[in-house]
Tab-separated table of C-alpha atoms (C1' of nucleotides) in Angstrom:
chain	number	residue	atom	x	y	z
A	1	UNK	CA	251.420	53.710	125.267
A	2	UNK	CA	248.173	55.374	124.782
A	3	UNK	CA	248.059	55.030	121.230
A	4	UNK	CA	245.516	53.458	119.445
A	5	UNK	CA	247.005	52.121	117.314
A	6	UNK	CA	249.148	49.803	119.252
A	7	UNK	CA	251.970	47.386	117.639
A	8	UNK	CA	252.098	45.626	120.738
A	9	UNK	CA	252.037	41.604	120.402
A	10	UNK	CA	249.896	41.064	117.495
A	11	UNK	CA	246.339	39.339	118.112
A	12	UNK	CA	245.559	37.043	115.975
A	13	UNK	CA	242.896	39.462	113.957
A	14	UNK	CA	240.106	36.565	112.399
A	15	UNK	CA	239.093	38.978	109.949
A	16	UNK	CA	240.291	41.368	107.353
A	17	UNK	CA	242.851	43.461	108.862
A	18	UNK	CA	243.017	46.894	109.470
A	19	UNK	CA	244.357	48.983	106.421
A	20	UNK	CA	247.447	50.705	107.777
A	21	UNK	CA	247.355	53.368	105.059
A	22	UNK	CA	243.825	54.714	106.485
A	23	UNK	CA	245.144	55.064	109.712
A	24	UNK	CA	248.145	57.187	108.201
A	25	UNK	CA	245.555	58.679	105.704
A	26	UNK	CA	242.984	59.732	108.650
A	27	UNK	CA	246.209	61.455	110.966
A	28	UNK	CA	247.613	62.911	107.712
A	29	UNK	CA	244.124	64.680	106.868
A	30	UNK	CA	243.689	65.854	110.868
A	31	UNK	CA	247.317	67.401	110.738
A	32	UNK	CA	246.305	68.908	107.100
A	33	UNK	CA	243.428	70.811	108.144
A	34	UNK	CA	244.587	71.585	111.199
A	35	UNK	CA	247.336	73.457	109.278
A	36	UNK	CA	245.083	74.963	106.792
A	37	UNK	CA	243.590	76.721	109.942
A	38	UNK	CA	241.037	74.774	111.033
A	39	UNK	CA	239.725	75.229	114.662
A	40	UNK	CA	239.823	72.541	116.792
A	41	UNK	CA	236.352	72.979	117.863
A	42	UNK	CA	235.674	73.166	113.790
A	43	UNK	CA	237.550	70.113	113.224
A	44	UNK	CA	235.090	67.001	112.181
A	45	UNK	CA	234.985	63.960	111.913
A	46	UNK	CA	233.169	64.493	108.846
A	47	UNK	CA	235.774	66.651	107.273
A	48	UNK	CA	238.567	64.589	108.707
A	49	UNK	CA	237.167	61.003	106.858
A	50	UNK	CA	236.477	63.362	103.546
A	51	UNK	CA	240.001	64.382	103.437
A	52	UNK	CA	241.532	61.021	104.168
A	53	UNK	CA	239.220	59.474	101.397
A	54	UNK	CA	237.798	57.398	104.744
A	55	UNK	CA	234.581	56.910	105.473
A	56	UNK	CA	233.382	58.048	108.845
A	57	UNK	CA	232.725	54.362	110.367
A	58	UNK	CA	236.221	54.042	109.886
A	59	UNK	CA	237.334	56.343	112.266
A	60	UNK	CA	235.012	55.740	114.483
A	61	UNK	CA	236.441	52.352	114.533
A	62	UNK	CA	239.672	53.272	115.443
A	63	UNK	CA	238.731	56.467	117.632
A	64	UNK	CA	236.040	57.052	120.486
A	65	UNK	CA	235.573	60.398	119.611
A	66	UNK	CA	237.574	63.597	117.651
A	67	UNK	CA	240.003	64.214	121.216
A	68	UNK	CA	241.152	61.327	121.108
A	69	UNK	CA	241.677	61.125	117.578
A	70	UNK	CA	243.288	65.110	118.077
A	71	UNK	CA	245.547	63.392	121.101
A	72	UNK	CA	247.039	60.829	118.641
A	73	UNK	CA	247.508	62.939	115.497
A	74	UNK	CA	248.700	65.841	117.762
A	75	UNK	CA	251.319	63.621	119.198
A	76	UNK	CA	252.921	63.215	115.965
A	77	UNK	CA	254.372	66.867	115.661
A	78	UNK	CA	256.373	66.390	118.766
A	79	UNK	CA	259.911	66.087	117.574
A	80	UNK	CA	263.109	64.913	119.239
A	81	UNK	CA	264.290	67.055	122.013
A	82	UNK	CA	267.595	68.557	120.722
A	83	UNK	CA	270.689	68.153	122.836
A	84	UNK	CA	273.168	70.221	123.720
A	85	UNK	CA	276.608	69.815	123.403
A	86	UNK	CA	277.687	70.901	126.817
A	87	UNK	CA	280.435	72.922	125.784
A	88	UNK	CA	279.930	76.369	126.042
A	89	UNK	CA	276.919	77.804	127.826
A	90	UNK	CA	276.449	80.491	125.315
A	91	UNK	CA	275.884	78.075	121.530
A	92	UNK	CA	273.878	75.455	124.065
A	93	UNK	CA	271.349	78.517	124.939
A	94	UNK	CA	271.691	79.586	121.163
A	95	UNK	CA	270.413	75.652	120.259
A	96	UNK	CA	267.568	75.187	122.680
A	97	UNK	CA	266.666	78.801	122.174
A	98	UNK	CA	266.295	78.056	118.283
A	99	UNK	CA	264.096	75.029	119.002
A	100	UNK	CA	261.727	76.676	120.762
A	101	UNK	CA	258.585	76.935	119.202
A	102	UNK	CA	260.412	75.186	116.450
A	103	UNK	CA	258.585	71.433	115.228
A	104	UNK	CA	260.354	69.144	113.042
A	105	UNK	CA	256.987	69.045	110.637
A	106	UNK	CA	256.519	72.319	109.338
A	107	UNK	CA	252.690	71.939	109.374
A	108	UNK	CA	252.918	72.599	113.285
A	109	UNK	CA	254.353	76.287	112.939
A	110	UNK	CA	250.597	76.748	111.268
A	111	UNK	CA	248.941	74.577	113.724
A	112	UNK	CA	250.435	75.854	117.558
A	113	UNK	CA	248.490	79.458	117.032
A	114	UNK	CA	245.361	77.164	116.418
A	115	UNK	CA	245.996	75.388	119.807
A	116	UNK	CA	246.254	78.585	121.904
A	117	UNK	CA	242.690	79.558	122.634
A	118	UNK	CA	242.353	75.680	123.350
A	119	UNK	CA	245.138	76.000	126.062
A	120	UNK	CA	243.612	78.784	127.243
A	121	UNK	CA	240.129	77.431	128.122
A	122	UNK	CA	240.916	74.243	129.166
A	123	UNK	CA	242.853	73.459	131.861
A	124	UNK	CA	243.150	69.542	130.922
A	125	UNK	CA	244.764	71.093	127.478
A	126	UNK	CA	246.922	73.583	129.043
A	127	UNK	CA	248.074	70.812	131.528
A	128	UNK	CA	249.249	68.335	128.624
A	129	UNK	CA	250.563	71.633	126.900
A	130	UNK	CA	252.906	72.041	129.913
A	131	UNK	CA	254.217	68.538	129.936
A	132	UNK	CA	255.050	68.068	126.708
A	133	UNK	CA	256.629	71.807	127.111
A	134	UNK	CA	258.379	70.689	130.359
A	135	UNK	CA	261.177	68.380	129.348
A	136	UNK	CA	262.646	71.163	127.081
A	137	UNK	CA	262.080	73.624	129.867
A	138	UNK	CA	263.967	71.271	132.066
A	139	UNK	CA	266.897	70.847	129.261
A	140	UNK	CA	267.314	74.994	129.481
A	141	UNK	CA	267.247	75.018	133.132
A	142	UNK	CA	269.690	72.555	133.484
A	143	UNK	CA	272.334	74.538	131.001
A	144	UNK	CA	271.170	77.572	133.077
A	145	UNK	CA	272.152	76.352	135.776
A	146	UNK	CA	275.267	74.969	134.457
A	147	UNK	CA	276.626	78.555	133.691
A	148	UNK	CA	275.938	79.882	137.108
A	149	UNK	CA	278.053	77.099	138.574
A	150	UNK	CA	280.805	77.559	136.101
A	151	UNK	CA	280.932	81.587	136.718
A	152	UNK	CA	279.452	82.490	133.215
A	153	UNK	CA	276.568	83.766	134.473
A	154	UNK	CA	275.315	85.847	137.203
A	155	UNK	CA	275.081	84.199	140.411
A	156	UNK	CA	272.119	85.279	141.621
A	157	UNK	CA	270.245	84.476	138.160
A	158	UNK	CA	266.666	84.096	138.425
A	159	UNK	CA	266.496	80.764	136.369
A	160	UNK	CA	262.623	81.176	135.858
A	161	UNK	CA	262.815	84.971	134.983
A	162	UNK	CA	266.063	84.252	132.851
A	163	UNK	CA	264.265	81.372	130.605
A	164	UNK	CA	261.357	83.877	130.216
A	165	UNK	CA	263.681	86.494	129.049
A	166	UNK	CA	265.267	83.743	126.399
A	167	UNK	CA	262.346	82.051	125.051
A	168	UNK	CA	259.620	84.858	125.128
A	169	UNK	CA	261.294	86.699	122.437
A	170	UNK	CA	261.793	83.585	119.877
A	171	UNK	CA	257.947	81.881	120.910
A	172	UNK	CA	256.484	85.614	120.078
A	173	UNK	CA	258.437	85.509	117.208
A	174	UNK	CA	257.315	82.202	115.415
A	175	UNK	CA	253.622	82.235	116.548
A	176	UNK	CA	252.898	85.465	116.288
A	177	UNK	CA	255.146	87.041	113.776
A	178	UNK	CA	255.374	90.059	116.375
A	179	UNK	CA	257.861	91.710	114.823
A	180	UNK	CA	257.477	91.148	110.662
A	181	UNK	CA	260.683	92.316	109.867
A	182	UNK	CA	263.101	89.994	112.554
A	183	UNK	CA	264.464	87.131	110.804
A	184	UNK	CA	263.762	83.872	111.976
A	185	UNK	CA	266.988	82.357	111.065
A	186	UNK	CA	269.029	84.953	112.859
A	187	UNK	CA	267.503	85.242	116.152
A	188	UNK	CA	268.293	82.894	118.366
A	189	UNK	CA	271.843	83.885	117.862
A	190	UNK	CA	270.956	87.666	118.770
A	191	UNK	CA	268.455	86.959	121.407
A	192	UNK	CA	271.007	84.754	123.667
A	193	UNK	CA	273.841	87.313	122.707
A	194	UNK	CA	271.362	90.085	123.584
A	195	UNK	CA	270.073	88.524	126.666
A	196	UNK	CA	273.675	87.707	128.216
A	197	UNK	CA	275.258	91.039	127.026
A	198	UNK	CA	272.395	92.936	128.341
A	199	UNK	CA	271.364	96.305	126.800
A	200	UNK	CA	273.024	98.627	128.386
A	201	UNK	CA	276.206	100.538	128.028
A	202	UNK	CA	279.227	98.960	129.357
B	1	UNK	CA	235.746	107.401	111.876
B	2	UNK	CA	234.891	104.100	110.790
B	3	UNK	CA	232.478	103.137	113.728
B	4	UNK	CA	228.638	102.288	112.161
B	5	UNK	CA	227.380	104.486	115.002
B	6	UNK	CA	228.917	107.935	114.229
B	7	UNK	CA	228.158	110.505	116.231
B	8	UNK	CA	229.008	113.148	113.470
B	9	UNK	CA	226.801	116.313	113.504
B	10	UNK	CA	222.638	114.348	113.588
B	11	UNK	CA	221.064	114.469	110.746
B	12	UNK	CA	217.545	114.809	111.944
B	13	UNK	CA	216.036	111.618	111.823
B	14	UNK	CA	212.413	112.239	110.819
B	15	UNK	CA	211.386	108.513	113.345
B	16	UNK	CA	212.081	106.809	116.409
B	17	UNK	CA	215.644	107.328	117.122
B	18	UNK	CA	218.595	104.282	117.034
B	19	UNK	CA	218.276	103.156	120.869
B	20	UNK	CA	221.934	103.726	122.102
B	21	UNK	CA	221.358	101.100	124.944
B	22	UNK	CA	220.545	98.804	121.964
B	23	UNK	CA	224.211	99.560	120.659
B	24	UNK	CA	225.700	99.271	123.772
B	25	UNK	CA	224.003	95.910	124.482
B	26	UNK	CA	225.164	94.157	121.372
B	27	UNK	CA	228.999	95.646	121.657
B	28	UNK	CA	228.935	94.421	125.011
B	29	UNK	CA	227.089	90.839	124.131
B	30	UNK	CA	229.733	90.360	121.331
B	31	UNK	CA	232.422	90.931	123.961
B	32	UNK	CA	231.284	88.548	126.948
B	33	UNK	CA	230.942	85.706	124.687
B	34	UNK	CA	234.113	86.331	123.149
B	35	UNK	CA	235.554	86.483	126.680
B	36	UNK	CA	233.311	83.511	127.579
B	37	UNK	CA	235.343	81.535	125.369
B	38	UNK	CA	233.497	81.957	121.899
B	39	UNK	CA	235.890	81.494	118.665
B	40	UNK	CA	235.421	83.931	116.446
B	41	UNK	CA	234.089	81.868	113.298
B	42	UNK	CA	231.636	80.378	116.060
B	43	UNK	CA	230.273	83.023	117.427
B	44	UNK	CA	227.141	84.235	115.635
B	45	UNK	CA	224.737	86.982	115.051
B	46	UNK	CA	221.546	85.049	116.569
B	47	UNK	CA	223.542	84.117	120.099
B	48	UNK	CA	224.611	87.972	120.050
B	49	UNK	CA	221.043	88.987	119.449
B	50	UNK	CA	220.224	86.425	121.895
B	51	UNK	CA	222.801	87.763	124.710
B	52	UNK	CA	221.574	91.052	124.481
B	53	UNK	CA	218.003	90.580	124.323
B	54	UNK	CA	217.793	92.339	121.222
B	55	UNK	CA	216.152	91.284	117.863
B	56	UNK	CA	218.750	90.172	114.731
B	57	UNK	CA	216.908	92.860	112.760
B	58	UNK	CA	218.396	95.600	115.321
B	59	UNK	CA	221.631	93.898	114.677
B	60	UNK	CA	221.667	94.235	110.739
B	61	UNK	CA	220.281	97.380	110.913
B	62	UNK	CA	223.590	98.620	112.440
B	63	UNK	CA	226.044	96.330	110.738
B	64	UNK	CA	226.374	94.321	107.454
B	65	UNK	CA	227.759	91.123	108.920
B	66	UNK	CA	229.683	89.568	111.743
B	67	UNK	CA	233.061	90.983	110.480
B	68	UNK	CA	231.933	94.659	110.886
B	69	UNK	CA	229.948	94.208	114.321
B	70	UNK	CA	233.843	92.619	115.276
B	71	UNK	CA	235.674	94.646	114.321
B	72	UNK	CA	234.063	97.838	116.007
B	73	UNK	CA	233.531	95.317	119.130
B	74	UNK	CA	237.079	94.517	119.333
B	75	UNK	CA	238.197	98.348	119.199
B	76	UNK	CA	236.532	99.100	122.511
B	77	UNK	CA	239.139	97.225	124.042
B	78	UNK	CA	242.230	99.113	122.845
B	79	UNK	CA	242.824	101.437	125.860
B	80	UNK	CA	244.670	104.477	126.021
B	81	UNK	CA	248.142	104.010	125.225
B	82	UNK	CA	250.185	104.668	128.151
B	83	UNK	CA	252.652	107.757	127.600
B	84	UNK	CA	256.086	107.552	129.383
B	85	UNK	CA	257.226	109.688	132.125
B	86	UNK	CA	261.041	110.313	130.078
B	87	UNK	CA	262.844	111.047	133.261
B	88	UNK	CA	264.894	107.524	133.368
B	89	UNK	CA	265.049	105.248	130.348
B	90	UNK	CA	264.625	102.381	132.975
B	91	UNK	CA	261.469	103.379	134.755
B	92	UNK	CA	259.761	104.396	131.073
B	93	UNK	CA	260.606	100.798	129.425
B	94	UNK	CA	258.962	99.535	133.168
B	95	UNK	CA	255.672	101.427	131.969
B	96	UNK	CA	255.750	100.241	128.567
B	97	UNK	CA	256.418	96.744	129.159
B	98	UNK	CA	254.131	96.528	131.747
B	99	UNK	CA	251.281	97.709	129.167
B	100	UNK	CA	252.586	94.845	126.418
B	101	UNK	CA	249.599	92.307	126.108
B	102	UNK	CA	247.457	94.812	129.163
B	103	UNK	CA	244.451	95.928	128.349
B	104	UNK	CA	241.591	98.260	130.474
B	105	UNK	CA	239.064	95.681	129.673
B	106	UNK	CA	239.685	92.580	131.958
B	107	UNK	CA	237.714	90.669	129.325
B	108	UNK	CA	240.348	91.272	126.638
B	109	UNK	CA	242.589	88.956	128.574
B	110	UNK	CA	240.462	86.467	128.128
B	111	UNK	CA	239.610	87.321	124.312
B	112	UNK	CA	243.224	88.352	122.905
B	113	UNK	CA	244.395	84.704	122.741
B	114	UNK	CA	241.437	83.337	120.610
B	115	UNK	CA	242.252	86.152	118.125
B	116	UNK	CA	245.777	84.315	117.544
B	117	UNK	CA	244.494	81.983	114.753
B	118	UNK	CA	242.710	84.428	113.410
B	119	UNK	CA	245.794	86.915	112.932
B	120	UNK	CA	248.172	84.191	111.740
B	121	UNK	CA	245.128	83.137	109.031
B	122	UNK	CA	243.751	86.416	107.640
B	123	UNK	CA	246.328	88.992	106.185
B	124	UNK	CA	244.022	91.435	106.852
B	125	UNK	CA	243.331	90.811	110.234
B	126	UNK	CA	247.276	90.308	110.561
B	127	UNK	CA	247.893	94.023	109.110
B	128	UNK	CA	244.369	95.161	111.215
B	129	UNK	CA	246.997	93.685	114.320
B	130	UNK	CA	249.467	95.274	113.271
B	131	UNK	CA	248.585	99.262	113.183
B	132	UNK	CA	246.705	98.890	116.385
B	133	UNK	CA	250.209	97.955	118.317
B	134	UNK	CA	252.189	99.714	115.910
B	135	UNK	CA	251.955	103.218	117.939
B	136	UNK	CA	253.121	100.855	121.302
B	137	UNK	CA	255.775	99.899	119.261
B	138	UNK	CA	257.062	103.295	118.354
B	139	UNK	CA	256.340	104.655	121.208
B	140	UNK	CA	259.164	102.015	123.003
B	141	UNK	CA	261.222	102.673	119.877
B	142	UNK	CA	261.464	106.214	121.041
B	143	UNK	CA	262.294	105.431	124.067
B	144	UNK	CA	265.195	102.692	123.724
B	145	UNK	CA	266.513	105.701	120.910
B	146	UNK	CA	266.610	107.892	123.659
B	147	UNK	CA	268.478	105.668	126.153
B	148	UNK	CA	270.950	104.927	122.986
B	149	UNK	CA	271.611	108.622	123.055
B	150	UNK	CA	271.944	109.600	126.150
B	151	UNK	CA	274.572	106.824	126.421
B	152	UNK	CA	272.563	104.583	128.601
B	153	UNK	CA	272.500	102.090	126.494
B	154	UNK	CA	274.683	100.516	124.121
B	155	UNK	CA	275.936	102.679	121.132
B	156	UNK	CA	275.182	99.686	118.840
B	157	UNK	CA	271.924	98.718	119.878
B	158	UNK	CA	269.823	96.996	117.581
B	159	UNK	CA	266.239	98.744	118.408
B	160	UNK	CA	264.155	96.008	116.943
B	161	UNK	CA	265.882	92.985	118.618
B	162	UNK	CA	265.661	94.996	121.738
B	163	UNK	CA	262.112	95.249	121.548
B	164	UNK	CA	261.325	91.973	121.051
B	165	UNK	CA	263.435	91.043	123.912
B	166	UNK	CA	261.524	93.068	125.991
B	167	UNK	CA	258.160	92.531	124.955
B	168	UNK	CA	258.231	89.059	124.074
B	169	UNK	CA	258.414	87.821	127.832
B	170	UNK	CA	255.466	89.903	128.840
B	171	UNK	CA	253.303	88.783	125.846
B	172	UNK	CA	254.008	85.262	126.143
B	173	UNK	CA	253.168	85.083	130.125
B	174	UNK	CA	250.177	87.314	129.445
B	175	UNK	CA	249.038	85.782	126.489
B	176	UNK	CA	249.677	81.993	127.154
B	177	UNK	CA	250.939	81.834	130.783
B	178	UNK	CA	254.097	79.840	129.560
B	179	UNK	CA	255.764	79.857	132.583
B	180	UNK	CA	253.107	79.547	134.963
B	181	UNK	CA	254.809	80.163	138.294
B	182	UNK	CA	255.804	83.913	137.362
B	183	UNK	CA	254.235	86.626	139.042
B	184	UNK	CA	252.469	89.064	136.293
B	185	UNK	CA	252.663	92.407	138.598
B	186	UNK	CA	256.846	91.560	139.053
B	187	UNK	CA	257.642	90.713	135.913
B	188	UNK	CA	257.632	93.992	134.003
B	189	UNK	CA	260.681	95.052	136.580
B	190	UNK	CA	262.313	91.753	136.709
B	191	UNK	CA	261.879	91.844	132.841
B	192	UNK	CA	263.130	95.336	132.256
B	193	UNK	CA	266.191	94.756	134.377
B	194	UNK	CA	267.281	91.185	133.458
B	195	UNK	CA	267.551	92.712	129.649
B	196	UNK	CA	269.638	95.547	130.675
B	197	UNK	CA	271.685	93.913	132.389
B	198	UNK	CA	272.141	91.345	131.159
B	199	UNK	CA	272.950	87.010	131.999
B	200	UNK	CA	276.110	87.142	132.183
B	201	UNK	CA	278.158	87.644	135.269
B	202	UNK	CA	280.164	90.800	135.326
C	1	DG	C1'	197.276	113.526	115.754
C	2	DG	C1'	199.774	111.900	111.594
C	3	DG	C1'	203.876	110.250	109.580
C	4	DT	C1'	208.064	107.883	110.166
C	5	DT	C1'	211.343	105.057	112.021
C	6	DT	C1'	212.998	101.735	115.458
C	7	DC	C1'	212.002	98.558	118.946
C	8	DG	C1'	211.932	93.381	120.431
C	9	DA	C1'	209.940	89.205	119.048
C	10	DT	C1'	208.921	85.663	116.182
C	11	DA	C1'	208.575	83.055	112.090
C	12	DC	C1'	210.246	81.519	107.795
C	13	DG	C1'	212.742	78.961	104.016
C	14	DG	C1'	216.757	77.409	103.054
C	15	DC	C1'	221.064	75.738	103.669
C	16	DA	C1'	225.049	73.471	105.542
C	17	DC	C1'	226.896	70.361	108.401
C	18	DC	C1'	227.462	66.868	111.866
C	19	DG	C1'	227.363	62.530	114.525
C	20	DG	C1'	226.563	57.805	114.257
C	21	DT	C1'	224.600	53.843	111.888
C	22	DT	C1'	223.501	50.877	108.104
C	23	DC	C1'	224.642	48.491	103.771
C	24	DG	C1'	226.791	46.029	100.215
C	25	DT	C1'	231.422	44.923	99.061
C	26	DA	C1'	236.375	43.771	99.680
C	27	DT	C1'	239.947	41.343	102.110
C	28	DC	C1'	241.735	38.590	105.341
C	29	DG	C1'	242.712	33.665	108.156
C	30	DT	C1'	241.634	28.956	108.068
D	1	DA	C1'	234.724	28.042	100.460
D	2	DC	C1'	233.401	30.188	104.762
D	3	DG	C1'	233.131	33.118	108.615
D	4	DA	C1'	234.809	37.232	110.338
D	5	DT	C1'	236.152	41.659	110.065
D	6	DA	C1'	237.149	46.183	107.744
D	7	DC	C1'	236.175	48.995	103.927
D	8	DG	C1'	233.926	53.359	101.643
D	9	DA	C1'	229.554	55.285	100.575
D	10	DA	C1'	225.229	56.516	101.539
D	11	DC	C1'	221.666	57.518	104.757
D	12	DC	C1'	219.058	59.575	108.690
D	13	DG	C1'	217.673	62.640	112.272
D	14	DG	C1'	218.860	66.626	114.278
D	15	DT	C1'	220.943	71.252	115.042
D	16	DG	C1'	222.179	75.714	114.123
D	17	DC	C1'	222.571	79.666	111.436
D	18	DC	C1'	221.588	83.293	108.077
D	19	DG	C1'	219.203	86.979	106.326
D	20	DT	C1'	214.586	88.618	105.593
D	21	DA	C1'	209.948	89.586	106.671
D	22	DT	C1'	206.312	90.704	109.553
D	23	DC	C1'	204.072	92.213	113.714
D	24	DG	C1'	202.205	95.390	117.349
D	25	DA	C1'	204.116	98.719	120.298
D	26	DA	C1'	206.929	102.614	121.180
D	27	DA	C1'	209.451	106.898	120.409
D	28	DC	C1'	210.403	110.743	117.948
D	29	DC	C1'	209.349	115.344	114.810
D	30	DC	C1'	206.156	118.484	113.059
DNA sequence: GGGTTTCGATACGGCACCGGTTCGTATCGT
DNA sequence: ACGATACGAACCGGTGCCGTATCGAAACCC
C-alpha cells in the first residue's frame, strides 16, 4: 500500500500523535478544489492547507510534495467496480455501460475533465489513468466475450471496436455534456439497445 | 466579424500601419504554447509577447486581455466543415465521423483537450463550444434524417442518440486516446459500420 | 520634410502567490 | 513532570505577471 498514511502495525509514536481529522481535512480540501475547478498545475499546497484550516508544515509532514499528496487524495474517488449479474448479456452491458465515467463521489464528475489535459501530457499520468481504467475495461470484455460464445452477439465482433462503440457515447456524455439535451439517466439503456440493434432498417 | 483585426473597407490610417506579421506572430505564439502544453489560465500575455518576439504593448494594442487574444486564436483552428457527398447514407456518416474531434491544424490535437476544463467551468465558454460544433451537428442530423427517409435506416430512429453513438467513439479516441490500441485512420469505418449494424448476431 | 502612428524593447510599481522553514503552543507516552 | 512530536500561524525569499509608460527607430501619408 502506497498510502501515506499507513494503518499498518502501529509504531509506538513517542510524541503527540498525528491528528487524524487533518489528514481527512487536508484530502477533503484537495478533492474540494479540485471540484471547484482547480487545475492541477494550479493546485497548492498553499491553497490546499488554507482550505483544510492546516497549516502548510503539516502537509508537508505527511506529503513529499503536491503529486503525491494528488496520488492519495485522487485515489479516494475510485469506487467499487460494479458487478454484473451474468444473466443476460444485454442489462450486464446496460450496468457497466452506466458506470462508466460514473464515480461513487459526485465531486469526481467535476474533477475527471480537470484531469484530461494532465493525461494528455504526461505519459506517467495517462499510464496510471489506464490502469485504474483497465479492470473495468477487462469486466466489459469479459461479458463481451461472453455473448459471442453464447450466440447473442456477432461472431466476428471486434471486442476493442465494440467497447469503443459502448462506452464512447456515455464517457462523451458525462465529461463533456456533448449532447445538452441526452439524459443521463436514460442512456445507458438506449446506447446498449442502440448499439446491439444497430441503426439500420431491419 | 468579431476578429480585432478587421479587414473591413481601411480607414486611412494617417501613421505607420498595424504590422500584419506582428498579428500573425502573436496568433501563432498563443497557439504553439497552447499546443506545447500551456493551460489556459497559465498561459500569459508576457510569454506570448515573449514567443513572438513582439513587445506586450503590440499585444494590448490589438486586444483588451487574454480572453479576447483566445478567443480569436482559438478560431483559426476551426477548419472548413466538411460537406457530404449524399450519394450513400453510409459513406456520408464515414466523412462526418471521420471529421468529429479532426481539425486542419495538427496543433489543435494537442490543444482541444486542455480546453475540456475550461468548457465544463465557464458557461460561456460551454455555449462558445457549443455553436462552433453545432453546424457539424446538424449537418450529421441531416444526414441520419435522410437515411431515416429513404428507409435505410430505422423508421424510429432516435436522431440524437444516434449521433452520440456515432460521434462519441471518435471524440473519445481522438480526444483522450481511451482505448489506446485502436487505429485512428480505421476507426471512422469500423465506427460507422459497427452502429449500423449493429452487436448483435443476426 | 513634417506629422502621425506603430514597432520592439525595456523598465516600472505593484500585486499575488508559492514553497519551505521557523516559532510558540498543544498534546501525547512514560 | 518531562521529552518528544505535531499543531497552526506567521515569516521569508523568490517568482511571475499585469498593465502602463517610455524610448529611439521605422513606416506610412501628405
Amino acid at each position: 500500500m502506497s498510502d501515506v498514511n499507513s494503518t499498518a502495525d502501529a509504531p509506538r509514536s513517542p510524541g503527540r500523535p498525528r491528528s487524524v481529522r487533518a489528514d481527512e481535512a487536508i484530502i477533503e480540501a484537495t478533492l474540494d478544489l479540485l471540484a471547484e475547478g482547480s487545475t492541477i498545475e494550479a493546485l497548492s499546497i498553499e491553497a490546499i492547507a488554507a482550505r483544510a484550516g492546516v497549516g502548510k508544515a503539516t502537509i508537508y509532514r505527511r506529503w513529499p510534495g503536491k503529486d503525491a499528496l494528488l496520488l492519495d487524495a485522487l485515489r479516494r474517488l475510485k469506487g467499487v467496480v460494479a458487478q454484473p449479474a451474468g444473466h443476460s448479456v444485454r442489462d450486464d452491458l446496460v450496468l457497466l455501460v452506466g458506470a462508466v465515467g460514473h464515480n461513487i463521489d459526485p465531486r469526481a464528475e467535476r474533477i475527471m475533465p480537470c484531469l484530461v489535459p494532465e493525461v494528455n501530457r504526461s505519459p506517467d499520468h495517462f499510464q496510471l489513468y489506464q490502469n485504474i481504467i483497465e479492470p473495468r475495461r477487462k469486466l466489459m470484455r469479459e461479458v463481451l466475450r461472453r455473448g459471442v460464445a453464447s450466440g447473442e452477439l456477432r461472431a466476428d465482433l471486434d471486442i476493442e471496436v465494440a467497447m469503443a462503440l459502448l462506452t464512447g457515447p456515455m464517457l462523451v456524455q458525462r465529461l463533456l455534456r456533448w449532447h445538452p439535451d441526452l439524459d443521463d439517466r436514460l442512456l445507458p439503456e438506449k446506447v446498449v439497445d442502440g448499439v446491439l440493434d444497430g441503426l439500420r432498417a431491419d
